[in-house]
Every structure is written in C-alpha cells, then in structure tokens.
C-alpha cells in the first residue's frame, strides 16, 4: 500500500544540525520506501494519513534488551540491590523458571510495550541458554517480532564458564560447551541472518559479558568467527565499578584494554552501559569508533551511575539507546528511555558544576544534550551500531519506519514547541499511525487483532507461576 502523510506540524529526521527538522510537511511512501518529502498532494493510488497537529518521528531503534525479563518487573528480592547481588536475586534466580509459554508471553509483552512507544527495531540480548534447553528461544523471539511487524536483531548470548554468583544455581543452568555455542551461532546465521541494510532479521555474536562468559582465548575466537560470518559483536561492559575490579584482578588490565587485546573493539562492536570508564578507555573506544547502548533507566535503577555520552561522542564513539531488561527498568519503552537520557545527561554535567571561587567555569549542565541529540541517538545512532543503513532517519530513499504522534493529552498542552513533546514531556503519547517498512503496525493507538485485557490477565497468572517455580527450584537444590 502507498501512503501520503500530510499536514504534519513538524517532521523530525534523526539527522544533525539544521537537518534535524525537515522543511517538509508531507512524506510520500511507495513500496515501503520514502520516495518524496515536501509540500505534496495525494496521488490517486495513495492512502492519505492526515497528520494535522501531529509530529512525525523516525521510529526508535532499541539496541539493548532482555525480553524474558518483561515478567520480572519490580521483583521484591532484587528491588533495592545493586548490579551483582541483583543479578543473583532476580534474573538468574528466575531464568530456570521459564518454560516455552512464559518465555513467549514475556517476549510478547516486552515487544508490545516497545512498539506502543514508537519503536520499530529491537536488539535483544538473549542469554537463556544451557545444555538440553527445552525450547528454542531464538525461534520464539523471531516469531513474536514477526507477528508485530518489527525488525529484530538477536544478540546470541550465553556463557561457557560459570560465573561465581551463579555457582549455587541448579544443574539445568550450567554453561554450554564452546563448540556448541559456536555451532548454534552458525546455525542461527544460516537460518535467519540478512546482511542487507533494511534487514528484518539479524544475528549478533554476544557472549553475555566480555569479562566473565568465556575464557580469554575463546573470546578472541568469537571475534574471529563473527568477522568470518560477517555479523556484529555485542556484550555488557563496565556497567559498574565491579568491572574495573574484576578486570584488574583477573587480567591485570582495564576492561576496555582487555577487550581490545582480544579483538573485541571497533566499528562492528557495541557495548551496553559503559558507565564506569577511565579516560584512556574513552580514548580507545572513540578512536576505534566502537558503539554504546546507553541504558540510563536501568543504570539509575541499579544505582550504577550515568554514562558520559558527551565525552563518548566527542571521542568518536557511536551512541545509541537501549532500554535493557525490565527486571531493572520498570519503564522499558523508548519514550521513557529517551526522556531519561535527556534529563540525566544534563543532571550529570550539573553534578560537576563548581563555584567560580573554586575555578568553576559553568553554572549547570543544560547544554549537555538537546532533544534533537537524543532523537538522533535513539534512531540514526541505533541503526548505525546495528549496521542497518536503510533505517533510522526520515529521508528520501530510506525505509518508511515512522511514527505519527498525536499529542492530545493534557500533558502536552501548553507546549510552545510541540515537536519536542514525545521526549520532553514523556508519558504514553497517542500514536495516530505507525509504519514499519511501509506497513501499518499501529493505527489510532491500536495494534490490530490484539486483546490487551486478555494479555494483562495472562501476565498476572504468569507472574504467580514464575514465583512458584523459582521457589520450587530453590528447594530442589
Ligand atoms: Zn543488559
């Protein structure tokens, strides 16, 4: 179907400088591609979407998630814990409790939550793998994304070593053998991976943490295999100070230095978090144009800190935004996440303000990030770290992944510039229309054929089931 979106109040493009806001009020879409932008009149075969009083954004690209955690929100044992004890209390304690049904439901809920914020592309760092797993998580994730019309990047996680904090977990959660891990990566690449810049399915090499999941020699082998297969590399890194301590104790170097020594650095690599970095690490990441998935809400919820995006971008890194798993972010949607990015970068800079008599040079941090910066990080930046060259911006020739936000809630009334509303005011903006690859995925805020009340009831039952099973697993060991 061909579309003409017309009368838009403002079109944000995901680009930089003056190009961040388009002069156009209309977008023509033919066969899934943006073919014209300007002040256009409808052709006879076009379906017209009237965007009067609406703002149009490129659809968001979420570059770090753990969808299975969508049924682990606000879990009491981990709620007030920092990263390492939280990992043991919540995601690791519960992961053996998932079966095919609860896993599928968690994935569905997480994907719907993202889609309803205007997100079209999801990279999930999926690490539920152990010998003789009873279900194929990859197949379920691709299937659920497909049903909603999303682009899906499976970052194939997992581990070949047992981390200290999981040593007490049941046998079913023991690590994989390295040759099984690599064989599965090759299977997934041949089954799903599309190299094109407009791919709907991608595979990424993604051992769960670069420091702890494999031996150093295996880590280097994963980099070689990924480059041989032509896929990207992703992992967690430097989320808290614990990474600095662990890298020094185990390898006598910094976390980034360790990754660099094992070929895990470069334009085809992106890391989640990078909250705690030394100046020499920032320089190395910048020089090699390595990417970051910035996850401000999870980093705040776990009390890890705030990544210094301004320095990272100045150094040359590619910046993107990820929501991280919902077990450490009870608002795992891209509007909440971009809102938090906007706020926290400013707050972070403000923390370093000094009085003039102490040599201070600025009063506060309000120039740390503009709304346009945040939109660019959450769209074009995400597409860049994932290597999806045909998505992430609104320009002629790009895939039509876009959102028409109708800001008709009192929250947005009174804005002098409604274009900033979805990010600046946050909340659940009404989506008048959303397209992915030129296909309608949301219309008048509704996902077609979806019973939300039924889904809510299923979620309540699943939470109870997971609590019971986690308890049974704990008793069994
Ligand atoms: Zn994560």
Short mmCIF file of C-alpha atoms and ligand atoms in Angstrom, two decimals:
data_model
loop_
_atom_site.label_atom_id
_atom_site.label_comp_id
_atom_site.label_asym_id
_atom_site.label_seq_id
_atom_site.Cartn_x
_atom_site.Cartn_y
_atom_site.Cartn_z
CA UNK A 1 0.00 0.00 0.00
CA UNK A 2 1.26 3.51 -0.81
CA UNK A 3 0.82 6.35 1.67
CA UNK A 4 0.92 10.11 1.82
CA UNK A 5 1.38 11.57 5.29
CA UNK A 6 0.38 15.22 5.03
CA UNK A 7 -0.17 18.39 7.09
CA UNK A 8 2.43 17.36 9.69
CA UNK A 9 3.12 20.07 12.27
CA UNK A 10 6.80 19.07 12.35
CA UNK A 11 8.86 16.21 10.94
CA UNK A 12 11.95 15.28 12.93
CA UNK A 13 14.51 13.43 10.82
CA UNK A 14 17.09 11.86 13.16
CA UNK A 15 19.78 13.95 11.42
CA UNK A 16 22.08 16.63 12.90
CA UNK A 17 22.06 20.47 12.88
CA UNK A 18 19.51 22.27 10.71
CA UNK A 19 18.63 18.95 9.03
CA UNK A 20 17.23 17.64 12.34
CA UNK A 21 13.89 19.29 11.46
CA UNK A 22 12.59 18.86 7.93
CA UNK A 23 11.11 21.76 5.92
CA UNK A 24 8.57 19.29 4.56
CA UNK A 25 5.02 18.84 5.82
CA UNK A 26 4.36 15.65 3.85
CA UNK A 27 6.05 12.28 3.27
CA UNK A 28 5.31 10.01 0.29
CA UNK A 29 5.80 6.28 0.78
CA UNK A 30 5.81 3.81 -2.09
CA UNK A 31 6.52 0.09 -1.68
CA UNK A 32 7.80 0.63 1.85
CA UNK A 33 10.31 3.33 0.91
CA UNK A 34 10.20 7.13 1.41
CA UNK A 35 10.15 8.45 -2.17
CA UNK A 36 9.44 12.16 -1.62
CA UNK A 37 9.24 14.77 1.13
CA UNK A 38 7.88 18.29 0.73
CA UNK A 39 4.56 20.05 0.40
CA UNK A 40 2.84 17.29 -1.58
CA UNK A 41 -0.63 16.49 -2.87
CA UNK A 42 -2.03 12.98 -2.93
CA UNK A 43 -1.85 10.71 -5.96
CA UNK A 44 -4.87 8.60 -6.92
CA UNK A 45 -3.48 5.33 -5.51
CA UNK A 46 -2.38 6.77 -2.16
CA UNK A 47 -3.82 6.20 1.26
CA UNK A 48 -3.77 9.62 2.95
CA UNK A 49 -2.86 9.98 6.64
CA UNK A 50 -3.77 13.44 7.93
CA UNK A 51 -1.05 14.47 10.42
CA UNK A 52 -2.64 17.82 11.35
CA UNK A 53 -1.39 18.89 14.81
CA UNK A 54 0.82 15.79 14.89
CA UNK A 55 4.59 15.40 14.98
CA UNK A 56 6.36 12.75 12.93
CA UNK A 57 9.49 10.98 14.23
CA UNK A 58 11.66 8.23 12.78
CA UNK A 59 10.71 5.01 14.60
CA UNK A 60 13.01 4.24 17.53
CA UNK A 61 15.82 1.68 17.46
CA UNK A 62 16.35 -0.10 20.79
CA UNK A 63 19.87 -1.57 20.90
CA UNK A 64 19.86 -3.48 24.20
CA UNK A 65 17.16 -5.54 25.89
CA UNK A 66 16.48 -8.86 27.63
CA UNK A 67 12.87 -9.58 26.69
CA UNK A 68 12.42 -12.56 29.03
CA UNK A 69 12.64 -10.09 31.93
CA UNK A 70 9.33 -8.47 30.94
CA UNK A 71 7.65 -10.71 33.55
CA UNK A 72 10.19 -9.83 36.28
CA UNK A 73 9.39 -6.16 36.87
CA UNK A 74 9.79 -4.83 40.39
CA UNK A 75 10.74 -8.26 41.77
CA UNK A 76 11.00 -7.62 45.55
CA UNK A 77 14.18 -9.57 46.38
CA UNK A 78 16.24 -7.58 43.87
CA UNK A 79 14.41 -4.26 44.03
CA UNK A 80 16.88 -2.45 46.27
CA UNK A 81 20.08 -4.20 45.20
CA UNK A 82 22.99 -3.07 43.06
CA UNK A 83 24.05 -4.97 39.94
CA UNK A 84 25.87 -8.08 41.21
CA UNK A 85 23.50 -9.12 44.03
CA UNK A 86 20.53 -8.07 41.85
CA UNK A 87 21.71 -10.45 39.07
CA UNK A 88 21.67 -13.36 41.51
CA UNK A 89 18.38 -12.31 43.18
CA UNK A 90 16.30 -11.64 40.09
CA UNK A 91 17.29 -12.59 36.54
CA UNK A 92 19.50 -15.59 37.41
CA UNK A 93 17.20 -16.90 40.16
CA UNK A 94 14.19 -16.82 37.84
CA UNK A 95 15.64 -17.82 34.49
CA UNK A 96 15.30 -21.58 35.07
CA UNK A 97 11.63 -20.99 35.95
CA UNK A 98 10.72 -20.02 32.38
CA UNK A 99 9.08 -22.52 30.07
CA UNK A 100 8.09 -22.03 26.46
CA UNK A 101 4.75 -20.45 27.37
CA UNK A 102 6.02 -17.91 29.92
CA UNK A 103 9.02 -17.07 27.75
CA UNK A 104 6.80 -16.37 24.75
CA UNK A 105 4.44 -14.26 26.85
CA UNK A 106 7.33 -12.22 28.28
CA UNK A 107 8.71 -11.58 24.79
CA UNK A 108 5.26 -10.55 23.53
CA UNK A 109 4.68 -8.12 26.40
CA UNK A 110 8.11 -6.52 26.03
CA UNK A 111 7.76 -6.12 22.28
CA UNK A 112 4.25 -4.63 22.55
CA UNK A 113 5.44 -2.19 25.20
CA UNK A 114 8.22 -1.04 22.87
CA UNK A 115 6.03 -0.90 19.78
CA UNK A 116 3.48 1.30 21.58
CA UNK A 117 6.23 3.83 22.29
CA UNK A 118 7.07 4.01 18.58
CA UNK A 119 9.94 1.52 18.42
CA UNK A 120 10.41 -0.42 15.15
CA UNK A 121 13.75 -2.20 15.65
CA UNK A 122 14.67 -4.28 18.69
CA UNK A 123 18.04 -5.83 19.51
CA UNK A 124 17.52 -8.43 22.23
CA UNK A 125 20.50 -9.74 24.17
CA UNK A 126 19.12 -13.21 24.73
CA UNK A 127 21.19 -15.29 27.14
CA UNK A 128 18.86 -18.10 28.29
CA UNK A 129 20.94 -20.99 27.03
CA UNK A 130 22.03 -24.15 28.79
CA UNK A 131 22.60 -27.74 27.73
CA UNK A 132 19.42 -29.54 26.61
CA UNK A 133 17.19 -26.47 26.72
CA UNK A 134 13.54 -27.48 26.36
CA UNK A 135 12.66 -24.66 23.94
CA UNK A 136 14.26 -22.66 21.14
CA UNK A 137 14.23 -19.08 22.40
CA UNK A 138 15.53 -17.70 19.11
CA UNK A 139 12.62 -19.15 17.16
CA UNK A 140 10.09 -17.76 19.64
CA UNK A 141 11.65 -14.28 19.62
CA UNK A 142 11.78 -14.03 15.83
CA UNK A 143 8.23 -15.34 15.62
CA UNK A 144 6.83 -12.83 18.14
CA UNK A 145 8.65 -9.91 16.48
CA UNK A 146 7.39 -11.07 13.10
CA UNK A 147 3.76 -11.13 14.28
CA UNK A 148 4.02 -7.47 15.30
CA UNK A 149 5.90 -6.46 12.13
CA UNK A 150 9.09 -5.46 13.99
CA UNK A 151 12.70 -5.63 12.84
CA UNK A 152 14.50 -7.98 15.20
CA UNK A 153 18.20 -8.40 15.96
CA UNK A 154 19.02 -11.47 18.04
CA UNK A 155 22.18 -10.92 20.06
CA UNK A 156 23.01 -14.55 20.85
CA UNK A 157 24.23 -14.52 24.44
CA UNK A 158 25.26 -17.32 26.75
CA UNK A 159 28.36 -18.49 28.55
CA UNK A 160 30.92 -21.28 28.53
CA UNK A 161 32.06 -20.55 32.08
CA UNK A 162 30.11 -20.50 35.35
CA UNK A 163 30.31 -17.10 36.99
CA UNK A 164 30.89 -17.07 40.74
CA UNK A 165 27.49 -15.62 41.51
CA UNK A 166 25.66 -18.47 39.77
CA UNK A 167 27.66 -21.27 41.34
CA UNK A 168 24.70 -22.19 43.57
CA UNK A 169 22.19 -22.45 40.73
CA UNK A 170 20.74 -25.82 39.67
CA UNK A 171 22.41 -28.11 37.18
CA UNK A 172 20.00 -27.15 34.41
CA UNK A 173 21.63 -23.74 34.22
CA UNK A 174 25.19 -24.93 33.66
CA UNK A 175 27.09 -23.30 30.80
CA UNK A 176 27.37 -24.58 27.25
CA UNK A 177 30.43 -26.14 25.66
CA UNK A 178 32.26 -23.70 23.40
CA UNK A 179 31.76 -25.79 20.26
CA UNK A 180 28.01 -25.98 20.98
CA UNK A 181 27.90 -22.21 21.40
CA UNK A 182 29.70 -21.55 18.09
CA UNK A 183 27.71 -24.24 16.25
CA UNK A 184 24.48 -22.57 17.33
CA UNK A 185 25.72 -19.16 16.15
CA UNK A 186 26.45 -20.68 12.73
CA UNK A 187 23.02 -22.36 12.66
CA UNK A 188 21.27 -19.09 13.54
CA UNK A 189 23.22 -17.11 10.93
CA UNK A 190 22.37 -19.53 8.14
CA UNK A 191 18.72 -19.72 9.23
CA UNK A 192 17.92 -16.05 9.97
CA UNK A 193 20.64 -13.54 9.18
CA UNK A 194 20.01 -10.97 6.46
CA UNK A 195 23.07 -8.82 5.63
CA UNK A 196 21.07 -6.06 3.90
CA UNK A 197 20.72 -2.56 5.31
CA UNK A 198 16.94 -3.00 5.60
CA UNK A 199 17.05 -6.42 7.28
CA UNK A 200 14.13 -7.63 9.38
CA UNK A 201 16.30 -10.39 10.89
CA UNK A 202 19.87 -10.21 12.10
CA UNK A 203 22.16 -12.31 14.32
CA UNK A 204 24.89 -10.86 16.53
CA UNK A 205 27.74 -12.60 18.42
CA UNK A 206 27.02 -11.72 22.05
CA UNK A 207 28.57 -13.70 24.94
CA UNK A 208 26.75 -12.33 28.00
CA UNK A 209 29.69 -10.43 29.47
CA UNK A 210 33.03 -9.99 27.75
CA UNK A 211 34.93 -10.45 31.03
CA UNK A 212 33.17 -13.43 32.57
CA UNK A 213 31.35 -15.55 29.99
CA UNK A 214 34.23 -17.28 28.16
CA UNK A 215 37.96 -17.88 28.52
CA UNK A 216 40.13 -15.12 27.00
CA UNK A 217 41.19 -17.46 24.16
CA UNK A 218 37.55 -18.29 23.41
CA UNK A 219 36.66 -14.59 23.45
CA UNK A 220 39.23 -13.95 20.73
CA UNK A 221 37.82 -16.90 18.76
CA UNK A 222 34.29 -15.47 18.98
CA UNK A 223 35.57 -12.23 17.41
CA UNK A 224 37.25 -14.15 14.60
CA UNK A 225 34.15 -16.24 13.93
CA UNK A 226 31.86 -13.17 13.96
CA UNK A 227 34.02 -11.40 11.39
CA UNK A 228 34.25 -14.55 9.29
CA UNK A 229 30.43 -14.78 9.31
CA UNK A 230 30.01 -11.04 8.68
CA UNK A 231 27.99 -10.43 11.88
CA UNK A 232 28.38 -7.77 14.59
CA UNK A 233 29.55 -8.16 18.17
CA UNK A 234 27.80 -7.10 21.37
CA UNK A 235 28.22 -7.60 25.12
CA UNK A 236 27.85 -5.96 28.53
CA UNK A 237 30.79 -3.88 29.68
CA UNK A 238 31.75 -1.53 32.50
CA UNK A 239 28.27 -1.27 33.94
CA UNK A 240 29.61 -0.70 37.47
CA UNK A 241 32.98 -0.35 39.21
CA UNK A 242 32.95 -4.14 39.63
CA UNK A 243 34.16 -4.46 36.02
CA UNK A 244 37.28 -2.41 36.84
CA UNK A 245 37.98 -4.55 39.92
CA UNK A 246 37.37 -7.83 38.09
CA UNK A 247 39.49 -6.93 35.05
CA UNK A 248 42.37 -5.84 37.25
CA UNK A 249 42.16 -8.95 39.47
CA UNK A 250 41.74 -11.47 36.64
CA UNK A 251 43.78 -9.96 33.82
CA UNK A 252 45.80 -7.06 35.28
CA UNK A 253 44.29 -4.52 32.88
CA UNK A 254 41.25 -2.31 32.34
CA UNK A 255 38.04 -3.81 30.90
CA UNK A 256 38.37 -1.92 27.60
CA UNK A 257 42.05 -2.82 27.30
CA UNK A 258 41.11 -6.48 27.83
CA UNK A 259 38.50 -6.27 25.06
CA UNK A 260 40.95 -4.52 22.73
CA UNK A 261 43.59 -7.22 23.34
CA UNK A 262 41.02 -9.86 22.35
CA UNK A 263 39.82 -8.13 19.15
CA UNK A 264 36.53 -7.04 20.78
CA UNK A 265 36.66 -3.41 19.75
CA UNK A 266 35.85 -1.48 16.55
CA UNK A 267 33.03 -0.15 14.41
CA UNK A 268 31.29 -3.56 14.34
CA UNK A 269 31.20 -3.80 18.17
CA UNK A 270 28.82 -2.13 20.62
CA UNK A 271 28.69 -2.48 24.37
CA UNK A 272 25.79 -1.97 26.77
CA UNK A 273 26.31 0.53 29.61
CA UNK A 274 29.95 1.80 29.68
CA UNK A 275 29.09 3.77 32.82
CA UNK A 276 32.47 3.49 34.55
CA UNK A 277 35.29 4.26 32.13
CA UNK A 278 38.79 5.63 32.63
CA UNK A 279 39.93 8.48 30.32
CA UNK A 280 42.30 6.17 28.39
CA UNK A 281 39.42 3.73 27.83
CA UNK A 282 37.22 6.50 26.39
CA UNK A 283 40.03 7.46 24.04
CA UNK A 284 40.47 3.88 22.81
CA UNK A 285 36.73 3.35 22.30
CA UNK A 286 36.48 6.66 20.43
CA UNK A 287 39.49 6.05 18.17
CA UNK A 288 38.07 2.69 17.13
CA UNK A 289 34.52 4.07 16.66
CA UNK A 290 33.11 1.40 18.98
CA UNK A 291 29.42 1.81 19.84
CA UNK A 292 27.48 2.13 23.08
CA UNK A 293 23.94 1.11 24.00
CA UNK A 294 23.17 3.72 26.66
CA UNK A 295 20.63 2.39 29.19
CA UNK A 296 20.03 5.31 31.58
CA UNK A 297 16.97 3.98 33.41
CA UNK A 298 18.49 0.60 34.23
CA UNK A 299 21.74 2.29 35.26
CA UNK A 300 19.77 4.63 37.53
CA UNK A 301 17.50 1.90 38.95
CA UNK A 302 20.54 -0.25 39.86
CA UNK A 303 22.37 2.81 41.14
CA UNK A 304 25.27 2.16 38.75
CA UNK A 305 25.74 5.76 37.62
CA UNK A 306 25.28 7.79 34.40
CA UNK A 307 27.37 7.18 31.28
CA UNK A 308 29.13 10.31 30.00
CA UNK A 309 27.63 10.41 26.49
CA UNK A 310 29.00 13.86 25.78
CA UNK A 311 32.62 12.73 26.24
CA UNK A 312 31.99 9.44 24.46
CA UNK A 313 30.54 11.16 21.40
CA UNK A 314 33.30 13.79 21.35
CA UNK A 315 35.86 10.97 21.45
CA UNK A 316 34.30 9.48 18.29
CA UNK A 317 32.01 6.72 19.56
CA UNK A 318 28.66 5.80 18.01
CA UNK A 319 25.90 6.49 20.53
CA UNK A 320 22.65 4.53 20.71
CA UNK A 321 19.96 3.95 23.33
CA UNK A 322 18.67 0.69 24.81
CA UNK A 323 16.01 0.03 27.43
CA UNK A 324 17.78 -3.01 29.00
CA UNK A 325 15.72 -5.77 30.61
CA UNK A 326 12.56 -4.88 32.51
CA UNK A 327 13.87 -6.60 35.66
CA UNK A 328 15.97 -3.44 36.14
CA UNK A 329 13.74 -0.96 34.33
CA UNK A 330 10.03 -0.89 35.05
CA UNK A 331 9.53 1.53 32.13
CA UNK A 332 11.14 -0.42 29.29
CA UNK A 333 9.79 1.72 26.46
CA UNK A 334 11.68 4.15 24.23
CA UNK A 335 9.80 7.31 25.23
CA UNK A 336 10.64 6.84 28.91
CA UNK A 337 14.21 5.91 28.00
CA UNK A 338 14.85 8.89 25.72
CA UNK A 339 13.23 11.22 28.26
CA UNK A 340 15.59 9.85 30.92
CA UNK A 341 18.55 10.28 28.56
CA UNK A 342 17.67 13.94 28.03
CA UNK A 343 17.29 14.63 31.74
CA UNK A 344 20.18 12.61 33.10
CA UNK A 345 22.86 13.89 30.72
CA UNK A 346 22.02 17.40 31.94
CA UNK A 347 21.91 16.35 35.60
CA UNK A 348 25.22 14.54 35.20
CA UNK A 349 27.00 17.62 33.88
CA UNK A 350 25.40 19.76 36.57
CA UNK A 351 26.91 17.47 39.23
CA UNK A 352 30.34 18.75 38.19
CA UNK A 353 29.50 22.48 38.46
CA UNK A 354 31.78 24.35 40.85
CA UNK A 355 31.57 27.87 42.30
CA UNK A 356 33.70 30.42 40.44
CA UNK A 357 35.88 30.96 43.51
CA UNK A 358 36.87 27.26 43.19
CA UNK A 359 37.69 27.71 39.49
CA UNK A 360 34.23 26.72 38.20
CA UNK A 361 33.51 27.55 34.54
CA UNK A 362 29.77 26.83 34.20
CA UNK A 363 26.60 27.11 36.24
CA UNK A 364 24.77 23.96 35.13
CA UNK A 365 24.51 21.20 32.53
CA UNK A 366 21.52 22.19 30.39
CA UNK A 367 23.67 22.24 27.24
CA UNK A 368 24.73 18.59 27.65
CA UNK A 369 22.01 17.16 25.36
CA UNK A 370 19.28 18.68 23.19
CA UNK A 371 16.05 16.91 22.25
CA UNK A 372 17.43 16.60 18.70
CA UNK A 373 20.60 14.91 20.05
CA UNK A 374 18.50 12.39 21.95
CA UNK A 375 16.28 11.66 18.94
CA UNK A 376 19.38 11.15 16.78
CA UNK A 377 20.91 8.74 19.35
CA UNK A 378 17.65 6.81 19.63
CA UNK A 379 17.13 6.46 15.86
CA UNK A 380 20.07 7.02 13.49
CA UNK A 381 22.61 6.13 16.18
CA UNK A 382 20.86 2.83 16.86
CA UNK A 383 20.65 1.94 13.18
CA UNK A 384 24.36 2.73 12.87
CA UNK A 385 25.52 0.43 15.67
CA UNK A 386 23.32 -2.34 14.26
CA UNK A 387 24.58 -1.74 10.71
CA UNK A 388 21.07 -1.12 9.35
CA UNK A 389 21.93 1.63 6.85
CA UNK A 390 18.40 1.97 5.39
CA UNK A 391 16.57 2.74 8.64
CA UNK A 392 16.79 5.29 11.48
CA UNK A 393 16.25 8.55 9.56
CA UNK A 394 13.46 10.17 7.60
CA UNK A 395 14.98 10.93 4.20
CA UNK A 396 14.16 10.05 0.62
CA UNK A 397 15.39 6.53 -0.11
CA UNK A 398 15.10 5.30 3.47
CA UNK A 399 12.73 2.61 4.68
CA UNK A 400 9.42 4.02 5.94
CA UNK A 401 9.82 3.28 9.66
CA UNK A 402 8.00 6.22 11.22
CA UNK A 403 5.61 7.32 13.94
CA UNK A 404 2.86 9.96 13.79
CA UNK A 405 2.38 11.14 17.39
CA UNK A 406 -0.87 12.90 18.22
CA UNK A 407 -0.21 14.95 21.34
CA UNK A 408 -3.78 15.26 22.56
CA UNK A 409 -3.21 14.57 26.24
CA UNK A 410 -3.23 17.50 28.71
CA UNK A 411 0.41 16.63 29.43
CA UNK A 412 1.36 18.18 26.05
CA UNK A 413 -0.97 21.20 26.13
CA UNK A 414 0.80 24.49 26.59
CA UNK A 415 4.00 23.41 24.84
CA UNK A 416 5.50 26.28 22.87
CA UNK A 417 7.16 23.76 20.57
CA UNK A 418 5.07 20.61 20.28
CA UNK A 419 7.80 18.87 18.26
CA UNK A 420 9.72 18.14 21.45
CA UNK A 421 6.63 16.75 23.26
CA UNK A 422 7.15 12.97 22.97
CA UNK A 423 10.66 13.16 24.51
CA UNK A 424 10.48 16.28 26.68
CA UNK A 425 7.13 15.52 28.32
CA UNK A 426 7.47 11.71 28.10
CA UNK A 427 4.40 9.63 29.02
CA UNK A 428 2.41 7.47 26.63
CA UNK A 429 1.90 9.65 23.55
CA UNK A 430 -1.01 8.62 21.34
CA UNK A 431 0.18 7.09 18.10
CA UNK A 432 -2.14 8.10 15.30
CA UNK A 433 -0.28 5.94 12.84
CA UNK A 434 2.94 3.93 12.76
CA UNK A 435 4.60 2.26 9.80
CA UNK A 436 7.47 -0.22 9.67
CA UNK A 437 8.86 -0.81 6.18
CA UNK A 438 5.74 0.95 4.91
CA UNK A 439 3.34 -1.47 6.66
CA UNK A 440 0.81 -0.25 9.23
CA UNK A 441 1.60 -1.66 12.68
CA UNK A 442 -0.41 0.79 14.82
CA UNK A 443 -3.49 2.78 13.90
CA UNK A 444 -5.32 5.13 16.31
CA UNK A 445 -3.18 3.77 19.13
CA UNK A 446 -4.34 0.19 18.50
CA UNK A 447 -2.27 -2.80 17.43
CA UNK A 448 -4.53 -4.76 15.06
CA UNK A 449 -6.02 -8.03 16.42
CA UNK A 450 -4.62 -7.62 19.90
CA UNK A 451 -6.70 -8.20 23.05
CA UNK A 452 -4.90 -6.16 25.72
CA UNK A 453 -7.18 -7.23 28.59
CA UNK A 454 -6.57 -10.90 27.83
CA UNK A 455 -2.83 -10.26 27.73
CA UNK A 456 -2.96 -8.45 31.09
CA UNK A 457 -4.76 -11.44 32.64
CA UNK A 458 -2.15 -13.85 31.22
CA UNK A 459 0.64 -11.69 32.66
CA UNK A 460 -0.87 -11.83 36.17
CA UNK A 461 -1.11 -15.64 36.05
CA UNK A 462 2.41 -15.97 34.64
CA UNK A 463 3.93 -13.86 37.44
CA UNK A 464 2.41 -16.23 40.03
CA UNK A 465 3.64 -19.29 38.13
CA UNK A 466 7.17 -17.91 37.92
CA UNK A 467 7.24 -17.15 41.65
CA UNK A 468 6.11 -20.71 42.46
CA UNK A 469 8.64 -22.31 40.10
CA UNK A 470 11.54 -20.19 41.35
CA UNK A 471 10.66 -21.32 44.88
CA UNK A 472 10.50 -24.99 43.83
CA UNK A 473 13.90 -24.73 42.10
CA UNK A 474 15.40 -23.19 45.25
CA UNK A 475 14.03 -26.04 47.41
CA UNK A 476 15.27 -28.69 44.98
CA UNK A 477 18.92 -27.72 45.33
ZN1 LIG B 1 21.68 -5.90 29.85
#
